[in-house]
Coordinates of C-alpha atoms in Angstrom, one line a residue:
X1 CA -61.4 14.7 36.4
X2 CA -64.5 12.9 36.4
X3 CA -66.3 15.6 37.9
X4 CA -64.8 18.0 35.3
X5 CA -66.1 15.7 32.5
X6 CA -69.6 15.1 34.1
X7 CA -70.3 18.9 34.7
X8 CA -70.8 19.1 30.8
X9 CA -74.3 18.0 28.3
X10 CA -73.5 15.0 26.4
X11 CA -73.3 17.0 23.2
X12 CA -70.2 18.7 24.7
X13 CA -68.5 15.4 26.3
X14 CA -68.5 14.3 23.1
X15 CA -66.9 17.1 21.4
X16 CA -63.9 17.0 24.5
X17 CA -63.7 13.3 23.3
X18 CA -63.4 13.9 19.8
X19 CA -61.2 17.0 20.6
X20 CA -59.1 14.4 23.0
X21 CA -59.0 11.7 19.9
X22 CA -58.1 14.6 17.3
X23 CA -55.2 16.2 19.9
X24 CA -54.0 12.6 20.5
X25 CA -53.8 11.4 17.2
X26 CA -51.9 15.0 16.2
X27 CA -49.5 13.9 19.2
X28 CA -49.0 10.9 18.5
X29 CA -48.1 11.8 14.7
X30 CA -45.7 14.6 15.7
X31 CA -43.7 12.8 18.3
X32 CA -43.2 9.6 16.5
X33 CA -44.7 9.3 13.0
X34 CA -42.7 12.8 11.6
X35 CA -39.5 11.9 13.1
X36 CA -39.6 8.4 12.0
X37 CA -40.8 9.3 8.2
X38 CA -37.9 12.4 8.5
X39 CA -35.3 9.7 9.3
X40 CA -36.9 7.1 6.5
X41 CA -36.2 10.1 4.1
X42 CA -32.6 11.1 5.5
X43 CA -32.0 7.4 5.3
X44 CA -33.5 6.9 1.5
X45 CA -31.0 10.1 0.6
X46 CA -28.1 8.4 2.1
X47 CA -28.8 5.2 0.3
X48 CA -28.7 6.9 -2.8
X49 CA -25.5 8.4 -2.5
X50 CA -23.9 5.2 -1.0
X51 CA -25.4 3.5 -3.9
X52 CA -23.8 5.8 -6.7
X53 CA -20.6 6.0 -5.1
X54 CA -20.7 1.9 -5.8
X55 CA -21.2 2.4 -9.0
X56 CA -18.3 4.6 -9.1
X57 CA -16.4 2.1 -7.3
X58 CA -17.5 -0.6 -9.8
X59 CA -16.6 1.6 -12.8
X60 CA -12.9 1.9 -11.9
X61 CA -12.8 -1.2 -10.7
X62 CA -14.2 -2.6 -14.0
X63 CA -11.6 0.1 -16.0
X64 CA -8.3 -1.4 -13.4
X65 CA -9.5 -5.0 -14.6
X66 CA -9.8 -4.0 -18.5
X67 CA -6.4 -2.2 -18.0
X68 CA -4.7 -5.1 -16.2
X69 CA -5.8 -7.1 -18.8
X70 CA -5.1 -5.9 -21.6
X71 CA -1.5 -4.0 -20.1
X72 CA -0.9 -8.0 -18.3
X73 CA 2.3 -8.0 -20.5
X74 CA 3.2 -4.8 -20.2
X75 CA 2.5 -4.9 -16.4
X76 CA 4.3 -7.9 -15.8
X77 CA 7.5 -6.9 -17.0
X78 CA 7.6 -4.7 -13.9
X79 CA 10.2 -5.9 -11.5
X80 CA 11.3 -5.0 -8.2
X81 CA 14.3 -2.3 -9.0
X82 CA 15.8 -2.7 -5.3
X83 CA 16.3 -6.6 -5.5
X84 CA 17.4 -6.5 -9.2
X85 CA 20.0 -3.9 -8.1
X86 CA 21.0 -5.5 -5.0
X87 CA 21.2 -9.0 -6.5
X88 CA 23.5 -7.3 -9.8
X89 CA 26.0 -5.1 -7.6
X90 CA 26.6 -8.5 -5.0
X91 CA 27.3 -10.7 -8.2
X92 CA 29.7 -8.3 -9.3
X93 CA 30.7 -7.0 -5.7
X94 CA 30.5 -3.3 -6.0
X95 CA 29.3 -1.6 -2.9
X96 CA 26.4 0.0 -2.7
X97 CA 26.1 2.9 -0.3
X98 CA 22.9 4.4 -0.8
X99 CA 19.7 2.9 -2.9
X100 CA 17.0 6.0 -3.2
X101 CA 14.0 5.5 -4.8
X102 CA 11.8 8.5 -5.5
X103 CA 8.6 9.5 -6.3
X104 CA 8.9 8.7 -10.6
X105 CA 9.7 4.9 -9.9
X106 CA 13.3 6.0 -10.3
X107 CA 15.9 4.8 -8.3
X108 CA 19.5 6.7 -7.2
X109 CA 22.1 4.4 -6.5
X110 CA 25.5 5.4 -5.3
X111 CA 28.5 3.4 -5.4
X112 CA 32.0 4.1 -3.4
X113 CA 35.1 2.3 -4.1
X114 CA 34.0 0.4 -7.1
X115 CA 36.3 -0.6 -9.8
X116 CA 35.9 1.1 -12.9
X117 CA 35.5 -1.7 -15.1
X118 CA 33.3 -3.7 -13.1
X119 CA 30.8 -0.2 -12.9
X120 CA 31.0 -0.3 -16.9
X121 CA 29.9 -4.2 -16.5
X122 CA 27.5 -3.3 -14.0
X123 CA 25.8 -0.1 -15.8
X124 CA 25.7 -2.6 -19.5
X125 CA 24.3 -4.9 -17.7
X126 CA 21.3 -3.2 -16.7
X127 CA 20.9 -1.5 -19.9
X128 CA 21.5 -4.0 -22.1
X129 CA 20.2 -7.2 -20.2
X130 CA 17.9 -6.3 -18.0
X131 CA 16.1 -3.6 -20.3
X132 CA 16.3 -0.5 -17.9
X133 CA 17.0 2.9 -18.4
X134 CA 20.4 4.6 -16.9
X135 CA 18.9 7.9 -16.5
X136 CA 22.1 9.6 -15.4
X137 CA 25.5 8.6 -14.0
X138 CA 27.8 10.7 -12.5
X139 CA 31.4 9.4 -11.6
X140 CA 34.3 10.9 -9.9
X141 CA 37.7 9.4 -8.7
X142 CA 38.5 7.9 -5.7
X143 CA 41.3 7.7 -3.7
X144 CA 43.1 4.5 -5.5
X145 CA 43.9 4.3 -9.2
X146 CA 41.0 2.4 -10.6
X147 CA 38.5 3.0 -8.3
X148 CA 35.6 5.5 -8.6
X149 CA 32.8 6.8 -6.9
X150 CA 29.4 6.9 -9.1
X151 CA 25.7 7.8 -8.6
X152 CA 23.6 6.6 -11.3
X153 CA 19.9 6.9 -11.5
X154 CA 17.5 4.0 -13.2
X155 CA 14.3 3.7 -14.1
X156 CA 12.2 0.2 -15.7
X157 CA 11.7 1.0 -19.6
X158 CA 8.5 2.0 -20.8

């Protein structure tokens, strides 16, 4: 290589070397200066979109705190439907058979064997004391006089 180099005038050697300095520098800039300000860039652009989905995040964050508190008494008048229902059909001893809940908050609750009068108690009960709504009830006889079959559906009120 030496020889190579030698072979030229010094005007020309210092032209290579120049030519050498400009091809390295080019080099050196396209293998790890572009990909490295490409990446900064990509990464900037991400930042930007993590950063506004934040503040999205924060927004509704900020609007379920506003609603919480100003709904807190409305909201904490929600119960848990299954407990109250399964706590009011043991003090009374009706049996329930199937508890549903569906996708409105609703719950279907259906009752076999129950004495009639103790379903009337039971269905006042959770209109009149414990706020709910009886949806719908639907009763048929069963096999004994005084006994029925019912399925009612109830939702919370409001």
């Amino acid at each position: 290589m030496k020889s190579w180099f030698s072979q030229f005038n010094q005007r020309e050697q210092l032209s290579l070397l120049l030519l050498a300095c400009a091809l390295s520098l080019y080099v050196l800039y396209m293998l790890v200066w572009s990909p490295l300000a490409s990446r900064r860039d990509q990464m900037a652009q991400q930042n930007q979109g993590v950063a506004a989905s934040l503040q999205r995040v924060d927004a509704m964050v900020s609007e379920v705190m506003q609603l919480r508190d100003s709904g807190g008494s409305r909201g904490g008048n929600r119960r848990n439907l299954t407990s109250l229902i399964n706590q009011s059909t043991g003090r009374l001893q009706l049996q329930v058979t199937r508890l549903q809940p569906n996708s409105r908050g609703e719950i279907q609750v259906r009752l076999e064997a129950a004495a009639f009068d103790d379903l009337l108690m039971w269905l006042h009960e959770m209109e009149y004391t414990e706020a709910l709504l009886v949806r719908e009830v639907s009763v048929t006889q069963a096999g004994s006089a005084g006994r029925v079959n019912a399925t009612v559906r109830i939702a919370q009120a409001g």
